[in-house]
mmCIF file of C-alpha atoms in Angstrom:
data_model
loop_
_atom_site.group_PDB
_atom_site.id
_atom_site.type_symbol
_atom_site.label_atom_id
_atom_site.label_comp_id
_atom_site.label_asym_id
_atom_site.label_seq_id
_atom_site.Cartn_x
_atom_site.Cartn_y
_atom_site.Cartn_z
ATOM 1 C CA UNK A 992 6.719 6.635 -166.771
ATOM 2 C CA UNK A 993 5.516 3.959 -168.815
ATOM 3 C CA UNK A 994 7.067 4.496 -171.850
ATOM 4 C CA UNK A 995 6.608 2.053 -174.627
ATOM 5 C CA UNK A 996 8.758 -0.053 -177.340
ATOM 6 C CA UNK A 997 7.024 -1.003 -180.142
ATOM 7 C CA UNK A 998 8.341 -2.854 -183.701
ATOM 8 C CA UNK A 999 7.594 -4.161 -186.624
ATOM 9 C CA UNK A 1000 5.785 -3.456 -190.645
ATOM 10 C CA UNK A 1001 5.734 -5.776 -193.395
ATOM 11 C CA UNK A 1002 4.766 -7.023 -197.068
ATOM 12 C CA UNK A 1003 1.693 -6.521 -199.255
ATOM 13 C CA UNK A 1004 1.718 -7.874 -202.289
ATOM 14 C CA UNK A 1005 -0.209 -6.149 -204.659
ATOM 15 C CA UNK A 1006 -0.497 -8.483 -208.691
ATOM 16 C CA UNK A 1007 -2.413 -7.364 -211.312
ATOM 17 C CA UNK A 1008 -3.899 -9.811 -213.723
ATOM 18 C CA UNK A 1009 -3.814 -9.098 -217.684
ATOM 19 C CA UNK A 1010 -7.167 -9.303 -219.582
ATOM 20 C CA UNK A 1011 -7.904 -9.040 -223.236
ATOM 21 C CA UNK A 1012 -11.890 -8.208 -224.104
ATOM 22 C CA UNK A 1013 -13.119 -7.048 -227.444
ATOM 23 C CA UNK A 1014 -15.338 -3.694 -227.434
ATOM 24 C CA UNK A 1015 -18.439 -2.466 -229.691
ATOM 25 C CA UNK A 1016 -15.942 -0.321 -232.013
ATOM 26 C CA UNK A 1017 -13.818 -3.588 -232.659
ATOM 27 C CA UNK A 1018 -10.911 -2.517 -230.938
ATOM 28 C CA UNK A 1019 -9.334 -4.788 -228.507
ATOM 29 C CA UNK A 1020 -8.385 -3.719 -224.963
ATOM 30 C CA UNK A 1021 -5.128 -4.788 -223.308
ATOM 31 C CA UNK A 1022 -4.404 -4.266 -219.758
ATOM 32 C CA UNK A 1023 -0.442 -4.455 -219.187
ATOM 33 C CA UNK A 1024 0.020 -6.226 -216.465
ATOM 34 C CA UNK A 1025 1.557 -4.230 -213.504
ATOM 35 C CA UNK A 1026 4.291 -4.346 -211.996
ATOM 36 C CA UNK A 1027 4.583 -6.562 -208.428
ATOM 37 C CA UNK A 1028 4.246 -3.495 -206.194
ATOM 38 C CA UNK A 1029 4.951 -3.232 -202.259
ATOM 39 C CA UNK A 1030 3.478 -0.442 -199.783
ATOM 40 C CA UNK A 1031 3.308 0.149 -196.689
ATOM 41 C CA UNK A 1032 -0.300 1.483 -194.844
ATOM 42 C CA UNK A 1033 -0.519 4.006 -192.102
ATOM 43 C CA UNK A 1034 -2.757 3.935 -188.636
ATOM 44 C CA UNK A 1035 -6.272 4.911 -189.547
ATOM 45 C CA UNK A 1036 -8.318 7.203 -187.212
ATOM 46 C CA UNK A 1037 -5.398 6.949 -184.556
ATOM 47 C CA UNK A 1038 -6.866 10.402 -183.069
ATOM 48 C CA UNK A 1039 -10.652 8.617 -182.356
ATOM 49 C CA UNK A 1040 -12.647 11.592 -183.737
ATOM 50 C CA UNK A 1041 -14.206 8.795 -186.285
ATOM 51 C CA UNK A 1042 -15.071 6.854 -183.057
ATOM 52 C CA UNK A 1043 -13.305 3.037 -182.676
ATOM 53 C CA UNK A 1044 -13.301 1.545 -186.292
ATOM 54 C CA UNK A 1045 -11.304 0.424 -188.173
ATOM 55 C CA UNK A 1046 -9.567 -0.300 -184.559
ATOM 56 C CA UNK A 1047 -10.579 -3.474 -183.348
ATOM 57 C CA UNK A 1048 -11.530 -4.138 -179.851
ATOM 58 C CA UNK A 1049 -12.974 -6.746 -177.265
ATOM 59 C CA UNK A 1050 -14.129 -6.441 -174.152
ATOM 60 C CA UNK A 1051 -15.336 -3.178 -172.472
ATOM 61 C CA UNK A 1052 -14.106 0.404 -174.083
ATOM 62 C CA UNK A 1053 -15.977 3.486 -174.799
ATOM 63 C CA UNK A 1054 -14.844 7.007 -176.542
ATOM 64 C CA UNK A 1055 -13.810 9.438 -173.959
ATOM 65 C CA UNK A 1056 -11.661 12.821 -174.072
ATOM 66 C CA UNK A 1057 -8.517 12.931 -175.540
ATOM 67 C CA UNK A 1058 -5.394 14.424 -175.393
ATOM 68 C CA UNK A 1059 -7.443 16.443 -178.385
ATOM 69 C CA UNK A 1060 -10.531 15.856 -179.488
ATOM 70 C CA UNK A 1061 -11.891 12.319 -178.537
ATOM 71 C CA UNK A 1062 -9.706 9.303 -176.904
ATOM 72 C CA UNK A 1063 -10.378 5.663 -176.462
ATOM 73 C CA UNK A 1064 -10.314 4.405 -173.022
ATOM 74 C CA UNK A 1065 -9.312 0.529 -172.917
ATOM 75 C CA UNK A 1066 -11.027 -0.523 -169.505
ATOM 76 C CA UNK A 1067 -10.735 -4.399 -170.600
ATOM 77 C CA UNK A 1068 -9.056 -6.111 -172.476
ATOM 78 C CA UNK A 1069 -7.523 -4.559 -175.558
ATOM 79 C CA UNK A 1070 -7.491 -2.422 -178.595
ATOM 80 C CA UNK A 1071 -5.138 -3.598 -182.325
ATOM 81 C CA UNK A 1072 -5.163 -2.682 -185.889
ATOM 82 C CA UNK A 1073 -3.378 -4.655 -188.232
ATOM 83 C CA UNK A 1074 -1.712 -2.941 -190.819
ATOM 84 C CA UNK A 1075 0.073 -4.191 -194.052
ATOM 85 C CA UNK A 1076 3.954 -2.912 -194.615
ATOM 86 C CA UNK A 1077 6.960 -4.264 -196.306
ATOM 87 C CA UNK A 1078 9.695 -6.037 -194.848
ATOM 88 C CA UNK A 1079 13.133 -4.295 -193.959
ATOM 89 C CA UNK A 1080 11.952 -1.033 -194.047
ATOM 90 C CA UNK A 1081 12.666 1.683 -190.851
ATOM 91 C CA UNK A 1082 9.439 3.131 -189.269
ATOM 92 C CA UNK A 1083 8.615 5.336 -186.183
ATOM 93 C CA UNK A 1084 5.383 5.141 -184.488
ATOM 94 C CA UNK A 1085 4.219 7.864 -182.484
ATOM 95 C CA UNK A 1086 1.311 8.143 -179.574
ATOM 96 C CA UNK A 1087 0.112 9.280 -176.521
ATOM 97 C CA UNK A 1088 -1.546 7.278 -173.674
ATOM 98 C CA UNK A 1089 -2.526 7.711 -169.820
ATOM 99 C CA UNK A 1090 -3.395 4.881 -167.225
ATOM 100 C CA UNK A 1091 -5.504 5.052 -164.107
ATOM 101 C CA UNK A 1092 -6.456 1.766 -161.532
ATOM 102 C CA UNK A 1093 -4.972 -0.325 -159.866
ATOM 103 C CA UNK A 1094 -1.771 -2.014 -160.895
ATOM 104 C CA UNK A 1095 -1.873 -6.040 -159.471
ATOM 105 C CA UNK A 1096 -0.889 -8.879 -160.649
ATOM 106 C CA UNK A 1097 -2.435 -8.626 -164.114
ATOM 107 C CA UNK A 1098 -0.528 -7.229 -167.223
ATOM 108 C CA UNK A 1099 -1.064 -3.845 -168.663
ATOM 109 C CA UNK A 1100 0.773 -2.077 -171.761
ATOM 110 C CA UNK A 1101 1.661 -2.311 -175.642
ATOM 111 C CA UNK A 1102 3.025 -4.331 -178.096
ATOM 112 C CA UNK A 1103 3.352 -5.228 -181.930
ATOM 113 C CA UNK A 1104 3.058 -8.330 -183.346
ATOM 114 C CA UNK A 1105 4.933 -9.456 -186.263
ATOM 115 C CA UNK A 1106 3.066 -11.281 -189.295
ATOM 116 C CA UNK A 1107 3.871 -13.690 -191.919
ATOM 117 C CA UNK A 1108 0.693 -13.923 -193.905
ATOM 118 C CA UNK A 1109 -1.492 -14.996 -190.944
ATOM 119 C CA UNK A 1110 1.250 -16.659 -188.901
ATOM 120 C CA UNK A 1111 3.189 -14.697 -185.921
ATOM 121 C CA UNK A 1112 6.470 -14.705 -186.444
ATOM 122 C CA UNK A 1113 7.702 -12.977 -182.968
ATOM 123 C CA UNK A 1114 6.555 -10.186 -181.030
ATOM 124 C CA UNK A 1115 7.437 -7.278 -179.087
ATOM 125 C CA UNK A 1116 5.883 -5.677 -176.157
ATOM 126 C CA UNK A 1117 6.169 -3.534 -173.238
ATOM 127 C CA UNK A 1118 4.394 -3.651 -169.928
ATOM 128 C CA UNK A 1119 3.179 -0.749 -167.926
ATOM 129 C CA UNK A 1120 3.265 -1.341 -164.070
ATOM 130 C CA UNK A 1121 2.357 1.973 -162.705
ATOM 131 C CA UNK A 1122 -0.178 5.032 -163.604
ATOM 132 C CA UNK A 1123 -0.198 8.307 -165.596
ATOM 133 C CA UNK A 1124 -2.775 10.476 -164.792
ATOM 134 C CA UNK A 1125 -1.421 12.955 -167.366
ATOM 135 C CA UNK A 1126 -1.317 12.015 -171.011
ATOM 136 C CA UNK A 1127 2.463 11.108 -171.800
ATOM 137 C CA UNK A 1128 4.242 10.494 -175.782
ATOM 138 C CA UNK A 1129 5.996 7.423 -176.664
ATOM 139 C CA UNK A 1130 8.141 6.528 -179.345
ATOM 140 C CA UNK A 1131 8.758 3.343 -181.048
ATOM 141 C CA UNK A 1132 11.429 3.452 -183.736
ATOM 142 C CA UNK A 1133 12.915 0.017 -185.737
ATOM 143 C CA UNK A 1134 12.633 -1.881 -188.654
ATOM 144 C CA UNK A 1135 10.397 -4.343 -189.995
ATOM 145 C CA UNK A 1136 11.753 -8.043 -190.486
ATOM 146 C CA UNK A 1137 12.587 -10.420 -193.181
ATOM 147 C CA UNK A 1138 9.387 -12.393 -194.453
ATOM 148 C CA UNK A 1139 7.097 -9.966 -192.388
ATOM 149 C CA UNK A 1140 4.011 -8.895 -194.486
ATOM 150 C CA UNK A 1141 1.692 -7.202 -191.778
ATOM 151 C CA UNK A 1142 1.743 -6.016 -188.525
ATOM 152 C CA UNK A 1143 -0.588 -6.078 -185.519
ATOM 153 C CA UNK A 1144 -0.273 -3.062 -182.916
ATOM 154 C CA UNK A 1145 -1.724 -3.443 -179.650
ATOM 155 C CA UNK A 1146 -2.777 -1.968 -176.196
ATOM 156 C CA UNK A 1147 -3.689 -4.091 -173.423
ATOM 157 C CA UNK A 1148 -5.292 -3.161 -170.254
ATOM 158 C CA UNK A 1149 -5.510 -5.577 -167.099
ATOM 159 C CA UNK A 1150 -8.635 -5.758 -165.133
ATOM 160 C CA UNK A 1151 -8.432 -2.860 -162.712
ATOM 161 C CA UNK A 1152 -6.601 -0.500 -164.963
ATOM 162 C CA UNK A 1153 -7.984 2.208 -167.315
ATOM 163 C CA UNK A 1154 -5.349 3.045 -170.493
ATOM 164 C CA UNK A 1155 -6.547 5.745 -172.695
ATOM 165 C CA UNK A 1156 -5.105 6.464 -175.780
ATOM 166 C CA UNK A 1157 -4.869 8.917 -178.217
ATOM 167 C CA UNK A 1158 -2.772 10.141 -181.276
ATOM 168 C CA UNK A 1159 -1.487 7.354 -182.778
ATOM 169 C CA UNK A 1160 0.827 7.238 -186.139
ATOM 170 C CA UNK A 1161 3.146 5.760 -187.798
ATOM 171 C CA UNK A 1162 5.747 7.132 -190.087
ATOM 172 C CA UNK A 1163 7.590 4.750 -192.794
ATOM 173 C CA UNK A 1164 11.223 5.736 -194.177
ATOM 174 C CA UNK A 1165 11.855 4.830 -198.494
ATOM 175 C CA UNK A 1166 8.571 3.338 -197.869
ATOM 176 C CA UNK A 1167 5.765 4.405 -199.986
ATOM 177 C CA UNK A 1168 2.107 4.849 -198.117
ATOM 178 C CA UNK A 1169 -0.657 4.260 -200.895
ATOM 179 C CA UNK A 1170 -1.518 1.109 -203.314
ATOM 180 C CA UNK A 1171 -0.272 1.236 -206.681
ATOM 181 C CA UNK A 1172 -2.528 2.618 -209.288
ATOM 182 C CA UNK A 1173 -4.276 1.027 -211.612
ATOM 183 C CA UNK A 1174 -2.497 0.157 -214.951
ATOM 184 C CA UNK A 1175 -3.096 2.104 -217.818
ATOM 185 C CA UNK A 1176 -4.557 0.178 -220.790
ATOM 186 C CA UNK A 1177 -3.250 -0.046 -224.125
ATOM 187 C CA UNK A 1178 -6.046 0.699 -227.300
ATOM 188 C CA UNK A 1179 -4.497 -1.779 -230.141
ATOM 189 C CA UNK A 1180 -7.116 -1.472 -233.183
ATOM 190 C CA UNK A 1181 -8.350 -4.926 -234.679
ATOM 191 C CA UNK A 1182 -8.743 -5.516 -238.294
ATOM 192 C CA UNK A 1183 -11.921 -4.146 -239.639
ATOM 193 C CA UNK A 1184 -14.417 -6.559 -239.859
ATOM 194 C CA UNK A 1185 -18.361 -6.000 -240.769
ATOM 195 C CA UNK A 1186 -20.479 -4.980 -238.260
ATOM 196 C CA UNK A 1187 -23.534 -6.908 -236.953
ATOM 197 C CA UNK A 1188 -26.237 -5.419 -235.073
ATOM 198 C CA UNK A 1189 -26.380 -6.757 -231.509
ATOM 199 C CA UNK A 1190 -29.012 -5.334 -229.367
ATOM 200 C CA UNK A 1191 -27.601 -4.669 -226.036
ATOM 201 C CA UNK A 1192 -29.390 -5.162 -223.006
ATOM 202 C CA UNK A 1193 -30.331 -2.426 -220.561
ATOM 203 C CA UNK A 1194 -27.670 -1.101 -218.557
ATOM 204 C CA UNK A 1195 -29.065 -2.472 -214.531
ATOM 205 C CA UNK A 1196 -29.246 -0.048 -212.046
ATOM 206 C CA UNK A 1197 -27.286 -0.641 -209.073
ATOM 207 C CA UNK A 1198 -28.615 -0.692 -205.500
ATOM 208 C CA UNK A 1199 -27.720 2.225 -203.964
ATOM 209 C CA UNK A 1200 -25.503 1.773 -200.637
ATOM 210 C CA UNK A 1201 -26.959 2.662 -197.356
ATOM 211 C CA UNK A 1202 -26.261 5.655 -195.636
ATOM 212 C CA UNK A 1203 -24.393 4.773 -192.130
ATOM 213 C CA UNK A 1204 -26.124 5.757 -189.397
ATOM 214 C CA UNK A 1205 -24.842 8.221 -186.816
ATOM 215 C CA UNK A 1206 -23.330 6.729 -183.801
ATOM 216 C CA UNK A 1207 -22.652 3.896 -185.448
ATOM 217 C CA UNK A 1208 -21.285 1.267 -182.975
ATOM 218 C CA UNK A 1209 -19.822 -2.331 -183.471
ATOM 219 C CA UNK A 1210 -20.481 -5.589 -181.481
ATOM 220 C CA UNK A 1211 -17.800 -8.464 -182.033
ATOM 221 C CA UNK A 1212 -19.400 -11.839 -182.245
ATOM 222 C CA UNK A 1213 -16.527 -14.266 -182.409
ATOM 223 C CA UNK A 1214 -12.802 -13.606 -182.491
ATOM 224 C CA UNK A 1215 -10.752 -16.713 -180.940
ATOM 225 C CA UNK A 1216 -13.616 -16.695 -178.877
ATOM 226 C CA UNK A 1217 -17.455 -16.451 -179.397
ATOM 227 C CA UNK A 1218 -18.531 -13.343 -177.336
ATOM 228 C CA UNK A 1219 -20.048 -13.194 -173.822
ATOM 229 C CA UNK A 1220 -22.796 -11.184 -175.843
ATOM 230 C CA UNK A 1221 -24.050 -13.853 -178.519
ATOM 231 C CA UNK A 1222 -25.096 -17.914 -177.392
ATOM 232 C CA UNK A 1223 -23.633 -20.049 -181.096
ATOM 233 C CA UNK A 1224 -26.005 -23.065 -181.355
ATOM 234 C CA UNK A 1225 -27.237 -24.903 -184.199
ATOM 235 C CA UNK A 1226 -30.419 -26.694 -185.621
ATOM 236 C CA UNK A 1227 -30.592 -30.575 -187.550
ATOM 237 C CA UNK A 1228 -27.419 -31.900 -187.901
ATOM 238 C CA UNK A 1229 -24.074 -29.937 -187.451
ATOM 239 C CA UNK A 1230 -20.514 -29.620 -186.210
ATOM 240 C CA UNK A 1231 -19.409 -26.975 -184.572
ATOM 241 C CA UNK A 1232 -15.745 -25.996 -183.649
ATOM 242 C CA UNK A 1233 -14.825 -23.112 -182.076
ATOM 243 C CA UNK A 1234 -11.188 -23.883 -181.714
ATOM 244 C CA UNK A 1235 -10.119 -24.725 -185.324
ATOM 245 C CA UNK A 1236 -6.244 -24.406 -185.638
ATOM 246 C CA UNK A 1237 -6.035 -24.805 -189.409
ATOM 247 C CA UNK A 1238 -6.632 -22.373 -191.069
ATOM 248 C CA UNK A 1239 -6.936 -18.972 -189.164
ATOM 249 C CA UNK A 1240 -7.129 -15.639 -190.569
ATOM 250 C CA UNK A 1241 -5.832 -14.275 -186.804
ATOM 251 C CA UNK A 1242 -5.005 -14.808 -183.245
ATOM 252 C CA UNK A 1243 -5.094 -18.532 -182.065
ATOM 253 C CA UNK A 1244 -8.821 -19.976 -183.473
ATOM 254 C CA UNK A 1245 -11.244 -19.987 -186.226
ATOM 255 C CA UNK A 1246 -15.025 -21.261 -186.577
ATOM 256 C CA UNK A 1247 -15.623 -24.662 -188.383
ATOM 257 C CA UNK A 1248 -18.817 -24.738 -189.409
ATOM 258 C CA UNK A 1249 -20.125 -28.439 -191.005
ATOM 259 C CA UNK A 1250 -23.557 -28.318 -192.065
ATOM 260 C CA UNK A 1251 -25.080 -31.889 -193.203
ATOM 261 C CA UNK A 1252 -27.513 -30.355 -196.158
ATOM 262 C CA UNK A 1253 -29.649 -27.791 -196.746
ATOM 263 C CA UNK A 1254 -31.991 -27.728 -194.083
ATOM 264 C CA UNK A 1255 -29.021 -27.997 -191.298
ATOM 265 C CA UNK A 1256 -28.362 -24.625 -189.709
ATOM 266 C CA UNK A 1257 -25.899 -22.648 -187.594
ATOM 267 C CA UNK A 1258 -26.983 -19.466 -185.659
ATOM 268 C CA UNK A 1259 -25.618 -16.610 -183.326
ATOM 269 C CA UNK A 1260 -28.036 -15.734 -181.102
ATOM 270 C CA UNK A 1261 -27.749 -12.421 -179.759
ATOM 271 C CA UNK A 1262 -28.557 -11.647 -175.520
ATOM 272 C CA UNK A 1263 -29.919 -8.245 -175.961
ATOM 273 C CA UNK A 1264 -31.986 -6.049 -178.019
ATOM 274 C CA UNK A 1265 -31.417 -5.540 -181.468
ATOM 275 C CA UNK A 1266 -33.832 -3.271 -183.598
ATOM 276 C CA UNK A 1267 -33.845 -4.769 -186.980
ATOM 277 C CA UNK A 1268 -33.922 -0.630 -188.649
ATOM 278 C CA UNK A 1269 -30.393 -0.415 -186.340
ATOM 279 C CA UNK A 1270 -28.668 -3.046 -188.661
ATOM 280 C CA UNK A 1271 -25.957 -1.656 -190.800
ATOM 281 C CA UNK A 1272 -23.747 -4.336 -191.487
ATOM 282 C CA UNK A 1273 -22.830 -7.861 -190.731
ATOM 283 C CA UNK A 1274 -19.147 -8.697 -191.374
ATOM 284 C CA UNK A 1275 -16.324 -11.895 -191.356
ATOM 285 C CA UNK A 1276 -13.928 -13.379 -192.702
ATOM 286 C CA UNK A 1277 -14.393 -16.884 -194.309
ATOM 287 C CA UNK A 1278 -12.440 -19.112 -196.056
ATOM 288 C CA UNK A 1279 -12.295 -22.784 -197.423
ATOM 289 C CA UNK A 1280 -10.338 -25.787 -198.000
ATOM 290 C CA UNK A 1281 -12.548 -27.705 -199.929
ATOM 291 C CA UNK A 1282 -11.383 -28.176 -203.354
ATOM 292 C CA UNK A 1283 -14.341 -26.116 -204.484
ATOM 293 C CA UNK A 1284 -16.129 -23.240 -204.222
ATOM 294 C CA UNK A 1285 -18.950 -22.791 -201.858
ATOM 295 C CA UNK A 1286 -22.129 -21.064 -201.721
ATOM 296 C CA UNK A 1287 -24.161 -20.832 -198.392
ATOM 297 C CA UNK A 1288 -27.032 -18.388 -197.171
ATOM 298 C CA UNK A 1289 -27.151 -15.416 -194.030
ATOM 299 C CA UNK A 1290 -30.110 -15.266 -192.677
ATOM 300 C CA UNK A 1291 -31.592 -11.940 -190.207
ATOM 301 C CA UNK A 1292 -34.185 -14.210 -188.233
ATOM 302 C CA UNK A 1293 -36.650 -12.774 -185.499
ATOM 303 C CA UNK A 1294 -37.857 -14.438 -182.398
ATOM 304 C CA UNK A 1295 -40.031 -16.399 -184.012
ATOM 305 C CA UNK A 1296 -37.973 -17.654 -186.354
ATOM 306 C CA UNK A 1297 -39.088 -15.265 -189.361
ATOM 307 C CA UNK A 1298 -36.807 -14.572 -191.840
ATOM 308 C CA UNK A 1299 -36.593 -10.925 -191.908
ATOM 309 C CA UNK A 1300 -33.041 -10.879 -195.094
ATOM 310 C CA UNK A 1301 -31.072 -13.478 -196.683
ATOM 311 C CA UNK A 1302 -28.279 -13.167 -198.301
ATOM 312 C CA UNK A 1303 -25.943 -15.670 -200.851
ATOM 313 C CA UNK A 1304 -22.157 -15.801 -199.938
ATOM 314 C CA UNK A 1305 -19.899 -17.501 -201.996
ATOM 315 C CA UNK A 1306 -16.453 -18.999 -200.677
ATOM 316 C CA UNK A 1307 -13.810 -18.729 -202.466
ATOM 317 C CA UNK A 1308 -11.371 -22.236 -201.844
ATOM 318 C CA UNK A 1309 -8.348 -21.495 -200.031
ATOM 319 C CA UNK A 1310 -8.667 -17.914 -199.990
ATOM 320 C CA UNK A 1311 -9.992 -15.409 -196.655
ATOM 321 C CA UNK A 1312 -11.880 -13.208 -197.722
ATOM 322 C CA UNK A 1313 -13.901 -10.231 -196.490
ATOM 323 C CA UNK A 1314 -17.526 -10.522 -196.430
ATOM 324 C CA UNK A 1315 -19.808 -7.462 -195.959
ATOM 325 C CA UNK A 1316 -23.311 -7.681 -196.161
ATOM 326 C CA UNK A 1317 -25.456 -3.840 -195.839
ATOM 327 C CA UNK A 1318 -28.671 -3.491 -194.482
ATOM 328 C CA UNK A 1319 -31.469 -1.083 -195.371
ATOM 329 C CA UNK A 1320 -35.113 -1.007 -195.112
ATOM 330 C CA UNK A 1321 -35.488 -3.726 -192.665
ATOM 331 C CA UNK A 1322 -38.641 -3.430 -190.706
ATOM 332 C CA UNK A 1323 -38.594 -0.862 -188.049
ATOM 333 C CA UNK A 1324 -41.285 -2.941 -185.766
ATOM 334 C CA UNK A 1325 -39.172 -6.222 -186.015
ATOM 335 C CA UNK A 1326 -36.160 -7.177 -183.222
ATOM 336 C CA UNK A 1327 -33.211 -9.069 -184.483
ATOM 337 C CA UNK A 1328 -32.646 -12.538 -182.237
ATOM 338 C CA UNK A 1329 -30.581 -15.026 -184.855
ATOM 339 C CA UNK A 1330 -28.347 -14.550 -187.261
ATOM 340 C CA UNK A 1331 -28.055 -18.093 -189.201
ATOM 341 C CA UNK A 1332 -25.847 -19.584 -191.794
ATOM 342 C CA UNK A 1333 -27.525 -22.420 -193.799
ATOM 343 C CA UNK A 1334 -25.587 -24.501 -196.128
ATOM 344 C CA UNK A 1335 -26.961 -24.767 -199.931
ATOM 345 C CA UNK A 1336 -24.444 -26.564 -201.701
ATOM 346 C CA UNK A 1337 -22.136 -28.732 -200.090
ATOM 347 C CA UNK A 1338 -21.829 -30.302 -196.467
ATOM 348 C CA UNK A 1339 -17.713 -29.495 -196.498
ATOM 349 C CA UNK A 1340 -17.117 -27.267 -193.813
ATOM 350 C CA UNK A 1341 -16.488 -23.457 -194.100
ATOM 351 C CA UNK A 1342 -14.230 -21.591 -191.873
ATOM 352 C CA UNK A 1343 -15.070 -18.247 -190.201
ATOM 353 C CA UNK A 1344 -12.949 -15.236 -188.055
ATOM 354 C CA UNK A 1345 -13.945 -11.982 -186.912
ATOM 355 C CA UNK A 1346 -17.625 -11.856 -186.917
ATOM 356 C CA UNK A 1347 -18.901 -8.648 -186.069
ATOM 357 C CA UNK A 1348 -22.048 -6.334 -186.861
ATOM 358 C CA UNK A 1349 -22.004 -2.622 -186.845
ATOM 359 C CA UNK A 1350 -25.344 -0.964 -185.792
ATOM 360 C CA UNK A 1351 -26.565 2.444 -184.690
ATOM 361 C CA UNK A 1352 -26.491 2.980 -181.264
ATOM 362 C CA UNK A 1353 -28.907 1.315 -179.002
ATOM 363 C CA UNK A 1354 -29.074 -1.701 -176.274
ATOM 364 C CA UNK A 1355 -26.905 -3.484 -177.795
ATOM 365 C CA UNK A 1356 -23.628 -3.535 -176.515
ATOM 366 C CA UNK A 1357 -19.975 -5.513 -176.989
ATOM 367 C CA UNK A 1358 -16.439 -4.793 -178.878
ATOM 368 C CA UNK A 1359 -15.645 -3.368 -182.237
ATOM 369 C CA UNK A 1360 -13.466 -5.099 -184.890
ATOM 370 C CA UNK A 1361 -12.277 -4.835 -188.073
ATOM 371 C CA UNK A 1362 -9.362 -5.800 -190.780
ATOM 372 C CA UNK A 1363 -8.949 -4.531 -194.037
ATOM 373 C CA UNK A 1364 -7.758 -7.762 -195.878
ATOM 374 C CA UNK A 1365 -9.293 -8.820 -199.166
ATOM 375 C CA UNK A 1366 -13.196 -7.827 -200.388
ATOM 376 C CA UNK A 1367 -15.570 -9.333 -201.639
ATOM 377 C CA UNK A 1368 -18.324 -7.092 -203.702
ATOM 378 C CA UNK A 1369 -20.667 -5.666 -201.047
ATOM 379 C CA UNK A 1370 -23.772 -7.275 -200.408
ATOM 380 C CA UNK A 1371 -26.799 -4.906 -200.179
ATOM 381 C CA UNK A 1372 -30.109 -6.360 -198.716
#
């Protein structure tokens, strides 16, 4: 029996800011500030039935039967989410898992890893040497660290070996699961003052956000690694380093991208087929040293070159932050080869993890990955 140990939860910090505005009926509008509060998140869609997101994985997987309803089978190499917690606080995590292969030489079973913003502080894992061909429950029971404000669980599979999973959760103690709420503002009337006409300008609608497909599937693009899926090459003059150390959002590397001006250009090039009308999403993190903001473009590009979307992001300096851009109405008759970044602003370089699309199901094939860390507004093209 390969029963597992697991530890670990941690800190999210959660600040409101305070903002003062004045409204049409002259009263002013304060927002208290809240409260610093702490919470701790639970495993999301640890049974499968929503398929593999927000689960991140890389290599070979697919959705398979479970010990109820639907599984995920881990043929190579592994499966984490990262979820935020606070530090010092007891936790139990709960699951069910059964192996099948060949046990050699290469390392097969579970761990947790312990985080400090972005930084590992220590670890904890388990190995499984030999298989269960009947679904089996483990149970992981400790408490979270000093100074830890996330945690990353994990399953690993060795070449050769099969784990599925299923069932997976997580239950805090004097921990509480869900953000804070939003604070409640205070109405403080303003001195009456004459009124003067101002005509207001039409309320814009907004773009509505696109249905997701069914079967919706993921393909990673780079995490520590670009993927055995995509080629990363570049046009004019760049500098490309897919082993940057400083800073990371998570694991070991990031993506420094350097683009000379405007007409220098970085691009994923993808080995299959990708049906422009399968698009959903294109997601990563990015961040920036620069003492500055940045703003650079995301291109969809055919074979030919053809710019088929573009969309603005702007970086935020010294922050990660979550990027999501949405497809819809792309041209059905048009395949997907490059997905570019061109610089518009400033040759400084940008730093990118966890690039991944999400499309509906077709040829295209590779991991799934996501993080729920900080958003930026969607982007809807």
């Amino acid at each position: 029996m390969g029963l597992v140990l697991f530890g670990a939860f941690a800190l999210f910090l959660s600040q409101s800011t305070s903002q003062t505005s004045a409204s049409q009926n002259d009263y002013q509008i304060n927002l208290a500030t809240a409260q610093d509060v702490e919470y701790c998140q639970l495993i999301s869609n640890g049974d499968f039935e929503d398929g593999v997101m927000p689960w991140i994985t890389s290599g070979e997987f697919k959705i398979t039967a479970g010990r109820t309803g639907n599984g995920l089978s881990i043929i190579t190499p592994y499966a984490r989410q990262r979820l935020a917690a606070e530090p010092n606080k007891d936790f139990t995590i709960t699951g069910y898992y059964k192996t099948s292969g060949e046990f050699g030489p290469n390392w097969t079973g579970i761990g947790i890893d312990f985080l400090d913003g972005v930084m590992e502080i220590s670890e904890q894992v388990s190995e499984i040497t030999e298989p269960e061909e009947e679904f089996i429950q483990f149970e992981i029971s400790g408490t979270t660290p000093e100074n830890t404000s996330a945690i990353r669980v994990w399953f690993y599979s060795g070449n050769g070996v099969t784990m599925t999973i299923d069932d997976i959760e997580i239950a805090w103690n004097d921990c509480s699961t869900t953000p804070p709420p939003a604070p409640s503002p205070t109405i403080t009337p303003l001195p009456t003052a004459s009124p003067t006409a101002t005509p207001l300008p039409p309320t814009p609608t907004p773009m509505p956000t696109p249905e997701p497909p069914q079967n919706l599937e993921t393909n990673l693009i780079f995490d520590d690694a670009v993927s055995s899926d995509w080629i990363l090459g570049s046009w004019g003059v760049v500098s490309l380093n897919t082993l940057a150390k400083e800073p990371v959002f998570e694991g070991e590397n990031s993506l420094e991208i350097s683009l000379a001006n405007a007409f220098a250009t970085a691009f994923f090039e993808t080995k299959s087929t990708l049906p422009a009308s399968d698009l959903y999403s294109v997601n990563f993190m990015v961040s920036d040293t620069n003492e500055s903001t940045q703003t650079f473009e995301v291109r969809l590009k055919n074979k030919a070159f053809k710019d088929l979307s573009s969309s603005t992001v702007v970086v935020q300096t010294g922050e990660w932050n979550e990027v999501r851009i949405l497809y819809s109405d792309l041209p059905e008759n048009e395949v997907i080869k490059y997905i570019t970044i061109t610089n518009s602003v400033s040759s400084a370089p940008v730093y990118l993890d966890n690039i991944y699309i999400e499309h509906a199901e077709s040829d295209v094939g590779g991991p799934t990955l996501f993080d729920n860390q900080i958003f930026l507004p969607l982007i809807t093209r």
